[in-house]
Every structure is written in C-alpha cells, then in structure tokens.
mmCIF file of N, CA and C in Angstrom:
data_model
loop_
_atom_site.group_PDB
_atom_site.id
_atom_site.type_symbol
_atom_site.label_atom_id
_atom_site.label_comp_id
_atom_site.label_asym_id
_atom_site.label_seq_id
_atom_site.Cartn_x
_atom_site.Cartn_y
_atom_site.Cartn_z
ATOM 1 N N GLU A 1 96.970 -81.504 -13.687
ATOM 2 C CA GLU A 1 97.533 -82.548 -12.847
ATOM 3 C C GLU A 1 98.952 -82.838 -13.296
ATOM 4 N N ASN A 2 99.827 -83.033 -12.324
ATOM 5 C CA ASN A 2 101.201 -83.379 -12.637
ATOM 6 C C ASN A 2 101.292 -84.845 -12.994
ATOM 7 N N LYS A 3 102.015 -85.156 -14.056
ATOM 8 C CA LYS A 3 102.227 -86.530 -14.468
ATOM 9 C C LYS A 3 103.701 -86.830 -14.375
ATOM 10 N N ILE A 4 104.009 -88.032 -14.005
ATOM 11 C CA ILE A 4 105.397 -88.482 -13.983
ATOM 12 C C ILE A 4 105.598 -89.329 -15.228
ATOM 13 N N THR A 5 106.588 -88.964 -16.022
ATOM 14 C CA THR A 5 106.889 -89.705 -17.232
ATOM 15 C C THR A 5 108.281 -90.303 -17.092
ATOM 16 N N ILE A 6 108.347 -91.595 -17.265
ATOM 17 C CA ILE A 6 109.630 -92.287 -17.235
ATOM 18 C C ILE A 6 109.826 -92.908 -18.605
ATOM 19 N N THR A 7 110.873 -92.489 -19.297
ATOM 20 C CA THR A 7 111.110 -92.998 -20.643
ATOM 21 C C THR A 7 112.360 -93.865 -20.671
ATOM 22 N N ASN A 8 112.469 -94.639 -21.699
ATOM 23 C CA ASN A 8 113.579 -95.560 -21.859
ATOM 24 C C ASN A 8 114.342 -95.173 -23.125
ATOM 25 N N ASP A 9 114.991 -94.020 -23.085
ATOM 26 C CA ASP A 9 115.664 -93.480 -24.265
ATOM 27 C C ASP A 9 116.845 -94.318 -24.715
ATOM 28 N N LYS A 10 117.625 -94.828 -23.807
ATOM 29 C CA LYS A 10 118.884 -95.473 -24.159
ATOM 30 C C LYS A 10 118.771 -97.001 -24.152
ATOM 31 N N GLY A 11 117.590 -97.523 -23.888
ATOM 32 C CA GLY A 11 117.459 -98.968 -23.862
ATOM 33 C C GLY A 11 118.113 -99.603 -22.647
ATOM 34 N N ARG A 12 118.344 -98.835 -21.614
ATOM 35 C CA ARG A 12 119.032 -99.345 -20.431
ATOM 36 C C ARG A 12 118.091 -100.013 -19.438
ATOM 37 N N LEU A 13 116.815 -99.707 -19.505
ATOM 38 C CA LEU A 13 115.851 -100.245 -18.542
ATOM 39 C C LEU A 13 114.963 -101.265 -19.231
ATOM 40 N N SER A 14 114.709 -102.359 -18.544
ATOM 41 C CA SER A 14 113.762 -103.333 -19.081
ATOM 42 C C SER A 14 112.345 -102.808 -18.868
ATOM 43 N N LYS A 15 111.397 -103.400 -19.561
ATOM 44 C CA LYS A 15 110.000 -103.002 -19.399
ATOM 45 C C LYS A 15 109.581 -103.208 -17.930
ATOM 46 N N GLU A 16 110.052 -104.275 -17.310
ATOM 47 C CA GLU A 16 109.710 -104.552 -15.910
ATOM 48 C C GLU A 16 110.246 -103.456 -14.996
ATOM 49 N N GLU A 17 111.463 -102.992 -15.281
ATOM 50 C CA GLU A 17 112.037 -101.922 -14.461
ATOM 51 C C GLU A 17 111.255 -100.623 -14.610
ATOM 52 N N VAL A 18 110.862 -100.314 -15.846
ATOM 53 C CA VAL A 18 110.061 -99.107 -16.074
ATOM 54 C C VAL A 18 108.720 -99.236 -15.369
ATOM 55 N N ASP A 19 108.079 -100.399 -15.511
ATOM 56 C CA ASP A 19 106.791 -100.620 -14.847
ATOM 57 C C ASP A 19 106.922 -100.496 -13.337
ATOM 58 N N ARG A 20 108.011 -101.040 -12.772
ATOM 59 C CA ARG A 20 108.242 -100.952 -11.332
ATOM 60 C C ARG A 20 108.413 -99.488 -10.924
ATOM 61 N N MET A 21 109.156 -98.727 -11.699
ATOM 62 C CA MET A 21 109.388 -97.303 -11.375
ATOM 63 C C MET A 21 108.074 -96.522 -11.434
ATOM 64 N N VAL A 22 107.258 -96.810 -12.433
ATOM 65 C CA VAL A 22 105.965 -96.123 -12.540
ATOM 66 C C VAL A 22 105.090 -96.497 -11.338
ATOM 67 N N SER A 23 105.094 -97.771 -10.984
ATOM 68 C CA SER A 23 104.316 -98.235 -9.836
ATOM 69 C C SER A 23 104.764 -97.549 -8.553
ATOM 70 N N GLU A 24 106.079 -97.453 -8.357
ATOM 71 C CA GLU A 24 106.610 -96.777 -7.170
ATOM 72 C C GLU A 24 106.245 -95.298 -7.167
ATOM 73 N N ALA A 25 106.304 -94.666 -8.318
ATOM 74 C CA ALA A 25 105.954 -93.246 -8.405
ATOM 75 C C ALA A 25 104.503 -93.032 -8.008
ATOM 76 N N GLU A 26 103.625 -93.915 -8.464
ATOM 77 C CA GLU A 26 102.195 -93.814 -8.104
ATOM 78 C C GLU A 26 102.010 -94.043 -6.599
ATOM 79 N N LYS A 27 102.738 -95.011 -6.058
ATOM 80 C CA LYS A 27 102.656 -95.294 -4.623
ATOM 81 C C LYS A 27 103.076 -94.070 -3.812
ATOM 82 N N TYR A 28 104.170 -93.474 -4.204
ATOM 83 C CA TYR A 28 104.663 -92.296 -3.461
ATOM 84 C C TYR A 28 103.740 -91.095 -3.642
ATOM 85 N N LYS A 29 103.096 -91.014 -4.796
ATOM 86 C CA LYS A 29 102.132 -89.924 -5.029
ATOM 87 C C LYS A 29 101.000 -90.038 -4.005
ATOM 88 N N THR A 30 100.496 -91.236 -3.797
ATOM 89 C CA THR A 30 99.418 -91.445 -2.832
ATOM 90 C C THR A 30 99.891 -91.113 -1.425
ATOM 91 N N GLU A 31 101.097 -91.567 -1.074
ATOM 92 C CA GLU A 31 101.647 -91.262 0.249
ATOM 93 C C GLU A 31 101.826 -89.759 0.428
ATOM 94 N N ASP A 32 102.286 -89.084 -0.618
ATOM 95 C CA ASP A 32 102.454 -87.636 -0.554
ATOM 96 C C ASP A 32 101.125 -86.922 -0.339
ATOM 97 N N GLU A 33 100.081 -87.403 -1.032
ATOM 98 C CA GLU A 33 98.747 -86.795 -0.876
ATOM 99 C C GLU A 33 98.225 -87.001 0.546
ATOM 100 N N GLN A 34 98.475 -88.188 1.101
ATOM 101 C CA GLN A 34 98.038 -88.466 2.472
ATOM 102 C C GLN A 34 98.793 -87.575 3.456
ATOM 103 N N GLN A 35 100.078 -87.416 3.233
ATOM 104 C CA GLN A 35 100.896 -86.552 4.106
ATOM 105 C C GLN A 35 100.423 -85.105 4.006
ATOM 106 N N LYS A 36 100.102 -84.668 2.793
ATOM 107 C CA LYS A 36 99.616 -83.296 2.602
ATOM 108 C C LYS A 36 98.306 -83.083 3.364
ATOM 109 N N GLY A 37 97.400 -84.044 3.288
ATOM 110 C CA GLY A 37 96.132 -83.946 4.008
ATOM 111 C C GLY A 37 96.327 -83.875 5.505
ATOM 112 N N LYS A 38 97.277 -84.653 6.001
ATOM 113 C CA LYS A 38 97.581 -84.662 7.436
ATOM 114 C C LYS A 38 98.132 -83.308 7.875
ATOM 115 N N ILE A 39 99.050 -82.765 7.097
ATOM 116 C CA ILE A 39 99.648 -81.469 7.432
ATOM 117 C C ILE A 39 98.597 -80.367 7.397
ATOM 118 N N GLU A 40 97.727 -80.409 6.375
ATOM 119 C CA GLU A 40 96.668 -79.387 6.277
ATOM 120 C C GLU A 40 95.721 -79.466 7.472
ATOM 121 N N ALA A 41 95.376 -80.671 7.899
ATOM 122 C CA ALA A 41 94.477 -80.828 9.057
ATOM 123 C C ALA A 41 95.145 -80.333 10.325
ATOM 124 N N LYS A 42 96.411 -80.633 10.493
ATOM 125 C CA LYS A 42 97.157 -80.182 11.680
ATOM 126 C C LYS A 42 97.252 -78.664 11.696
ATOM 127 N N ASN A 43 97.622 -78.087 10.543
ATOM 128 C CA ASN A 43 97.748 -76.629 10.462
ATOM 129 C C ASN A 43 96.386 -75.951 10.648
ATOM 130 N N GLY A 44 95.340 -76.567 10.141
ATOM 131 C CA GLY A 44 93.996 -76.007 10.309
ATOM 132 C C GLY A 44 93.592 -75.945 11.772
ATOM 133 N N LEU A 45 93.899 -76.992 12.501
ATOM 134 C CA LEU A 45 93.599 -77.029 13.935
ATOM 135 C C LEU A 45 94.404 -75.972 14.685
ATOM 136 N N GLU A 46 95.676 -75.885 14.379
ATOM 137 C CA GLU A 46 96.532 -74.900 15.038
ATOM 138 C C GLU A 46 96.077 -73.482 14.716
ATOM 139 N N ASN A 47 95.767 -73.214 13.441
ATOM 140 C CA ASN A 47 95.299 -71.877 13.057
ATOM 141 C C ASN A 47 93.981 -71.536 13.715
ATOM 142 N N TYR A 48 93.109 -72.527 13.838
ATOM 143 C CA TYR A 48 91.819 -72.300 14.500
ATOM 144 C C TYR A 48 92.039 -71.861 15.953
ATOM 145 N N CYS A 49 92.961 -72.520 16.631
ATOM 146 C CA CYS A 49 93.265 -72.150 18.024
ATOM 147 C C CYS A 49 93.754 -70.709 18.116
ATOM 148 N N PHE A 50 94.682 -70.342 17.245
ATOM 149 C CA PHE A 50 95.220 -68.990 17.299
ATOM 150 C C PHE A 50 94.168 -67.942 16.903
ATOM 151 N N SER A 51 93.307 -68.279 15.957
ATOM 152 C CA SER A 51 92.220 -67.368 15.580
ATOM 153 C C SER A 51 91.254 -67.152 16.738
ATOM 154 N N MET A 52 90.944 -68.249 17.438
ATOM 155 C CA MET A 52 90.040 -68.136 18.584
ATOM 156 C C MET A 52 90.690 -67.293 19.686
ATOM 157 N N ARG A 53 91.979 -67.488 19.897
ATOM 158 C CA ARG A 53 92.677 -66.708 20.921
ATOM 159 C C ARG A 53 92.613 -65.222 20.557
ATOM 160 N N ASN A 54 92.847 -64.897 19.293
ATOM 161 C CA ASN A 54 92.758 -63.509 18.850
ATOM 162 C C ASN A 54 91.341 -62.969 19.034
ATOM 163 N N SER A 55 90.360 -63.768 18.693
ATOM 164 C CA SER A 55 88.967 -63.322 18.798
ATOM 165 C C SER A 55 88.581 -62.986 20.229
ATOM 166 N N ILE A 56 88.937 -63.848 21.173
ATOM 167 C CA ILE A 56 88.515 -63.602 22.555
ATOM 168 C C ILE A 56 89.269 -62.446 23.184
ATOM 169 N N ASN A 57 90.346 -62.020 22.572
ATOM 170 C CA ASN A 57 91.113 -60.889 23.105
ATOM 171 C C ASN A 57 90.753 -59.557 22.455
ATOM 172 N N GLU A 58 89.854 -59.583 21.457
ATOM 173 C CA GLU A 58 89.403 -58.327 20.858
ATOM 174 C C GLU A 58 88.440 -57.627 21.810
ATOM 175 N N GLU A 59 88.540 -56.314 21.843
ATOM 176 C CA GLU A 59 87.723 -55.532 22.797
ATOM 177 C C GLU A 59 86.236 -55.793 22.639
ATOM 178 N N LYS A 60 85.737 -55.816 21.398
ATOM 179 C CA LYS A 60 84.301 -56.040 21.180
ATOM 180 C C LYS A 60 83.868 -57.390 21.745
ATOM 181 N N MET A 61 84.717 -58.383 21.586
ATOM 182 C CA MET A 61 84.371 -59.711 22.061
ATOM 183 C C MET A 61 84.486 -59.810 23.574
ATOM 184 N N LYS A 62 85.526 -59.204 24.142
ATOM 185 C CA LYS A 62 85.734 -59.261 25.593
ATOM 186 C C LYS A 62 84.504 -58.794 26.356
ATOM 187 N N ALA A 63 83.836 -57.783 25.822
ATOM 188 C CA ALA A 63 82.685 -57.206 26.503
ATOM 189 C C ALA A 63 81.512 -58.191 26.593
ATOM 190 N N HIS A 64 81.522 -59.212 25.732
ATOM 191 C CA HIS A 64 80.381 -60.137 25.689
ATOM 192 C C HIS A 64 80.736 -61.536 26.188
ATOM 193 N N LEU A 65 81.916 -61.685 26.751
ATOM 194 C CA LEU A 65 82.324 -62.977 27.302
ATOM 195 C C LEU A 65 82.569 -62.826 28.799
ATOM 196 N N SER A 66 82.055 -63.759 29.566
ATOM 197 C CA SER A 66 82.341 -63.751 31.008
ATOM 198 C C SER A 66 83.777 -64.220 31.210
ATOM 199 N N GLU A 67 84.293 -63.955 32.394
ATOM 200 C CA GLU A 67 85.651 -64.432 32.728
ATOM 201 C C GLU A 67 85.706 -65.957 32.634
ATOM 202 N N GLU A 68 84.633 -66.599 33.074
ATOM 203 C CA GLU A 68 84.585 -68.063 33.019
ATOM 204 C C GLU A 68 84.620 -68.568 31.573
ATOM 205 N N GLU A 69 83.876 -67.891 30.688
ATOM 206 C CA GLU A 69 83.887 -68.290 29.273
ATOM 207 C C GLU A 69 85.251 -68.075 28.650
ATOM 208 N N LYS A 70 85.884 -66.937 28.939
ATOM 209 C CA LYS A 70 87.244 -66.688 28.410
ATOM 210 C C LYS A 70 88.210 -67.743 28.913
ATOM 211 N N LYS A 71 88.088 -68.081 30.201
ATOM 212 C CA LYS A 71 88.977 -69.088 30.787
ATOM 213 C C LYS A 71 88.736 -70.455 30.155
ATOM 214 N N THR A 72 87.482 -70.812 29.932
ATOM 215 C CA THR A 72 87.156 -72.089 29.294
ATOM 216 C C THR A 72 87.813 -72.174 27.920
ATOM 217 N N ILE A 73 87.670 -71.117 27.130
ATOM 218 C CA ILE A 73 88.257 -71.095 25.785
ATOM 219 C C ILE A 73 89.766 -71.121 25.858
ATOM 220 N N GLU A 74 90.341 -70.262 26.689
ATOM 221 C CA GLU A 74 91.812 -70.186 26.769
ATOM 222 C C GLU A 74 92.392 -71.519 27.264
ATOM 223 N N ASP A 75 91.751 -72.130 28.253
ATOM 224 C CA ASP A 75 92.239 -73.414 28.748
ATOM 225 C C ASP A 75 92.178 -74.487 27.653
ATOM 226 N N LYS A 76 91.108 -74.487 26.883
ATOM 227 C CA LYS A 76 90.947 -75.476 25.805
ATOM 228 C C LYS A 76 91.984 -75.218 24.712
ATOM 229 N N ILE A 77 92.254 -73.952 24.407
ATOM 230 C CA ILE A 77 93.284 -73.604 23.409
ATOM 231 C C ILE A 77 94.645 -74.113 23.891
ATOM 232 N N THR A 78 94.983 -73.807 25.141
ATOM 233 C CA THR A 78 96.274 -74.228 25.704
ATOM 234 C C THR A 78 96.389 -75.754 25.680
ATOM 235 N N GLU A 79 95.338 -76.412 26.097
ATOM 236 C CA GLU A 79 95.316 -77.892 26.105
ATOM 237 C C GLU A 79 95.505 -78.442 24.692
ATOM 238 N N THR A 80 94.827 -77.837 23.717
ATOM 239 C CA THR A 80 94.904 -78.322 22.337
ATOM 240 C C THR A 80 96.284 -78.069 21.729
ATOM 241 N N LEU A 81 96.856 -76.905 21.979
ATOM 242 C CA LEU A 81 98.203 -76.609 21.461
ATOM 243 C C LEU A 81 99.231 -77.557 22.085
ATOM 244 N N LYS A 82 99.066 -77.861 23.368
ATOM 245 C CA LYS A 82 99.970 -78.823 24.023
ATOM 246 C C LYS A 82 99.793 -80.206 23.394
ATOM 247 N N TRP A 83 98.530 -80.584 23.154
ATOM 248 C CA TRP A 83 98.249 -81.863 22.512
ATOM 249 C C TRP A 83 98.893 -81.918 21.137
ATOM 250 N N LEU A 84 98.809 -80.811 20.379
ATOM 251 C CA LEU A 84 99.430 -80.770 19.044
ATOM 252 C C LEU A 84 100.945 -80.988 19.136
ATOM 253 N N ASP A 85 101.582 -80.370 20.099
ATOM 254 C CA ASP A 85 103.032 -80.548 20.274
ATOM 255 C C ASP A 85 103.382 -82.005 20.560
ATOM 256 N N GLU A 86 102.527 -82.666 21.308
ATOM 257 C CA GLU A 86 102.810 -84.043 21.723
ATOM 258 C C GLU A 86 102.331 -85.074 20.696
ATOM 259 N N ASN A 87 101.485 -84.667 19.768
ATOM 260 C CA ASN A 87 100.872 -85.602 18.815
ATOM 261 C C ASN A 87 101.006 -85.129 17.374
ATOM 262 N N HIS A 88 102.110 -84.489 17.065
ATOM 263 C CA HIS A 88 102.264 -83.902 15.723
ATOM 264 C C HIS A 88 102.294 -84.955 14.613
ATOM 265 N N GLU A 89 102.454 -86.217 14.964
ATOM 266 C CA GLU A 89 102.453 -87.278 13.958
ATOM 267 C C GLU A 89 101.096 -87.991 13.866
ATOM 268 N N ALA A 90 100.080 -87.441 14.507
ATOM 269 C CA ALA A 90 98.750 -88.074 14.477
ATOM 270 C C ALA A 90 98.217 -88.102 13.059
ATOM 271 N N GLU A 91 97.210 -88.920 12.850
ATOM 272 C CA GLU A 91 96.590 -89.029 11.529
ATOM 273 C C GLU A 91 95.656 -87.848 11.260
ATOM 274 N N LYS A 92 95.398 -87.632 9.988
ATOM 275 C CA LYS A 92 94.508 -86.537 9.548
ATOM 276 C C LYS A 92 93.177 -86.585 10.285
ATOM 277 N N GLU A 93 92.589 -87.774 10.363
ATOM 278 C CA GLU A 93 91.277 -87.912 10.993
ATOM 279 C C GLU A 93 91.321 -87.541 12.484
ATOM 280 N N THR A 94 92.445 -87.807 13.125
ATOM 281 C CA THR A 94 92.589 -87.467 14.543
ATOM 282 C C THR A 94 92.603 -85.954 14.731
ATOM 283 N N PHE A 95 93.331 -85.241 13.844
ATOM 284 C CA PHE A 95 93.344 -83.777 13.903
ATOM 285 C C PHE A 95 91.943 -83.229 13.662
ATOM 286 N N GLU A 96 91.234 -83.812 12.688
ATOM 287 C CA GLU A 96 89.876 -83.357 12.369
ATOM 288 C C GLU A 96 88.925 -83.596 13.552
ATOM 289 N N GLU A 97 89.052 -84.748 14.203
ATOM 290 C CA GLU A 97 88.218 -85.042 15.372
ATOM 291 C C GLU A 97 88.509 -84.059 16.498
ATOM 292 N N LYS A 98 89.770 -83.734 16.681
ATOM 293 C CA LYS A 98 90.167 -82.785 17.742
ATOM 294 C C LYS A 98 89.553 -81.422 17.437
ATOM 295 N N GLN A 99 89.564 -81.010 16.161
ATOM 296 C CA GLN A 99 88.992 -79.711 15.809
ATOM 297 C C GLN A 99 87.490 -79.722 16.081
ATOM 298 N N LYS A 100 86.793 -80.790 15.723
ATOM 299 C CA LYS A 100 85.355 -80.877 15.997
ATOM 300 C C LYS A 100 85.092 -80.795 17.497
ATOM 301 N N GLU A 101 85.945 -81.437 18.261
ATOM 302 C CA GLU A 101 85.814 -81.425 19.726
ATOM 303 C C GLU A 101 85.901 -80.003 20.270
ATOM 304 N N ILE A 102 86.914 -79.242 19.835
ATOM 305 C CA ILE A 102 87.048 -77.893 20.380
ATOM 306 C C ILE A 102 85.999 -76.960 19.816
ATOM 307 N N GLU A 103 85.562 -77.199 18.568
ATOM 308 C CA GLU A 103 84.461 -76.399 18.035
ATOM 309 C C GLU A 103 83.207 -76.593 18.867
ATOM 310 N N GLY A 104 83.018 -77.818 19.365
ATOM 311 C CA GLY A 104 81.869 -78.109 20.238
ATOM 312 C C GLY A 104 81.910 -77.321 21.530
ATOM 313 N N VAL A 105 83.105 -76.964 21.987
ATOM 314 C CA VAL A 105 83.249 -76.142 23.185
ATOM 315 C C VAL A 105 83.116 -74.659 22.833
ATOM 316 N N PHE A 106 83.796 -74.246 21.759
ATOM 317 C CA PHE A 106 83.867 -72.817 21.405
ATOM 318 C C PHE A 106 82.571 -72.278 20.800
ATOM 319 N N ASN A 107 81.964 -73.036 19.896
ATOM 320 C CA ASN A 107 80.847 -72.498 19.126
ATOM 321 C C ASN A 107 79.670 -72.011 19.985
ATOM 322 N N PRO A 108 79.221 -72.764 20.994
ATOM 323 C CA PRO A 108 78.095 -72.246 21.796
ATOM 324 C C PRO A 108 78.458 -70.939 22.512
ATOM 325 N N ILE A 109 79.675 -70.847 23.015
ATOM 326 C CA ILE A 109 80.102 -69.631 23.713
ATOM 327 C C ILE A 109 80.182 -68.464 22.735
ATOM 328 N N MET A 110 80.779 -68.708 21.568
ATOM 329 C CA MET A 110 80.939 -67.638 20.588
ATOM 330 C C MET A 110 79.595 -67.209 20.004
ATOM 331 N N MET A 111 78.690 -68.155 19.790
ATOM 332 C CA MET A 111 77.366 -67.809 19.269
ATOM 333 C C MET A 111 76.637 -66.877 20.255
ATOM 334 N N LYS A 112 76.740 -67.195 21.529
ATOM 335 C CA LYS A 112 76.112 -66.360 22.553
ATOM 336 C C LYS A 112 76.712 -64.961 22.515
ATOM 337 N N ALA A 113 78.036 -64.862 22.395
ATOM 338 C CA ALA A 113 78.693 -63.558 22.348
ATOM 339 C C ALA A 113 78.289 -62.772 21.103
ATOM 340 N N TYR A 114 78.235 -63.457 19.951
ATOM 341 C CA TYR A 114 77.827 -62.768 18.717
ATOM 342 C C TYR A 114 76.391 -62.271 18.832
ATOM 343 N N GLN A 115 75.516 -63.089 19.392
ATOM 344 C CA GLN A 115 74.119 -62.680 19.549
ATOM 345 C C GLN A 115 73.982 -61.545 20.541
ATOM 346 N N ALA A 116 74.927 -61.434 21.455
ATOM 347 C CA ALA A 116 74.884 -60.351 22.445
ATOM 348 C C ALA A 116 75.444 -59.047 21.885
ATOM 349 N N GLY A 117 75.910 -59.085 20.640
ATOM 350 C CA GLY A 117 76.337 -57.840 20.030
ATOM 351 C C GLY A 117 77.797 -57.759 19.633
ATOM 352 N N ALA A 118 78.527 -58.835 19.740
ATOM 353 C CA ALA A 118 79.949 -58.808 19.371
ATOM 354 C C ALA A 118 80.135 -59.201 17.919
ATOM 355 N N GLY A 119 79.048 -59.318 17.171
ATOM 356 C CA GLY A 119 79.113 -59.778 15.779
ATOM 357 C C GLY A 119 80.016 -58.979 14.881
ATOM 358 N N GLY A 120 80.321 -57.753 15.229
ATOM 359 C CA GLY A 120 81.199 -56.941 14.399
ATOM 360 C C GLY A 120 82.657 -57.242 14.608
ATOM 361 N N ALA A 121 82.972 -58.078 15.586
ATOM 362 C CA ALA A 121 84.376 -58.408 15.867
ATOM 363 C C ALA A 121 84.934 -59.253 14.731
ATOM 364 N N GLY A 122 86.223 -59.150 14.491
ATOM 365 C CA GLY A 122 86.855 -59.957 13.466
ATOM 366 C C GLY A 122 87.028 -61.370 13.956
ATOM 367 N N GLY A 123 87.723 -62.144 13.173
ATOM 368 C CA GLY A 123 87.987 -63.516 13.598
ATOM 369 C C GLY A 123 86.995 -64.481 12.983
ATOM 370 N N PRO A 124 87.164 -65.734 13.296
ATOM 371 C CA PRO A 124 86.347 -66.762 12.647
ATOM 372 C C PRO A 124 84.907 -66.711 13.123
ATOM 373 N N GLN A 125 84.004 -66.923 12.209
ATOM 374 C CA GLN A 125 82.603 -67.040 12.567
ATOM 375 C C GLN A 125 82.402 -68.453 13.108
ATOM 376 N N PRO A 126 81.597 -68.629 14.112
ATOM 377 C CA PRO A 126 81.345 -69.965 14.625
ATOM 378 C C PRO A 126 80.853 -70.877 13.511
ATOM 379 N N GLY A 127 81.414 -72.077 13.474
ATOM 380 C CA GLY A 127 81.007 -73.047 12.463
ATOM 381 C C GLY A 127 81.649 -72.841 11.127
ATOM 382 N N ALA A 128 82.490 -71.817 10.967
ATOM 383 C CA ALA A 128 83.098 -71.556 9.661
ATOM 384 C C ALA A 128 84.300 -72.433 9.460
#
C-alpha cells in the first residue's frame, strides 16, 4: 500500500498544519479510489458492449442467432454506447446497474446460442 509521509524537517509547519495536510491527503485518497471505481465500472460496461458486438459477428455465433436476436443485441449495444457518451459522469453504481440491465437482455439470447452449438466461439461467456 502506498503511504503518504509528510515530515517537518525545517520546523516550518505547525503540528496543526501537518495534521491538516495528512487529513487532506487521506480525503483525496478516498476520492481517488472512488473515481477509480467509477472509471473501472464505465470501462467495464463499454468493453462488455464491444465484446458482445464482436461475439455476435463471429461466424460460429451468427449461425445460431436469428436476425431478430442479432438486431436486439445490436440495438441494445448502440443504445448503451450512446447512453455512455451522454452519461460519462454517472456514478459507479449507475454503470453497474446498466451492465446488469444489458446482461439481462444478452445472457438469455447468448445462452440459447451456446446451447445450440456456438459454444466454441470466442468472446465473453454469458454471466462472466
């Protein structure tokens, strides 16, 4: 774990100033961790969309998806990517909820395709 050390080598800072600086460093550490979580959730959602798009365009998978199923997935991907562009400052939990929402659409379709014999196709496994 990274530690922030603030020392008072020259006697220029009072104990209160050092304590305040340590307190601020801890505060910013928490904010940084929250920001990191938000970015990871956003990137995870975006990557999931692109992985799904790649999966439905693989030949093995195409053979086991109806045009309607492909359209459902592609429309949801397009809608989600547009939503991401418009809501890039959303909270981590919002990105996670959005991913669960699209997984609820994609997973039943993908499970059916895998069970129909497309299991050898690359890309994300449903629920992974």
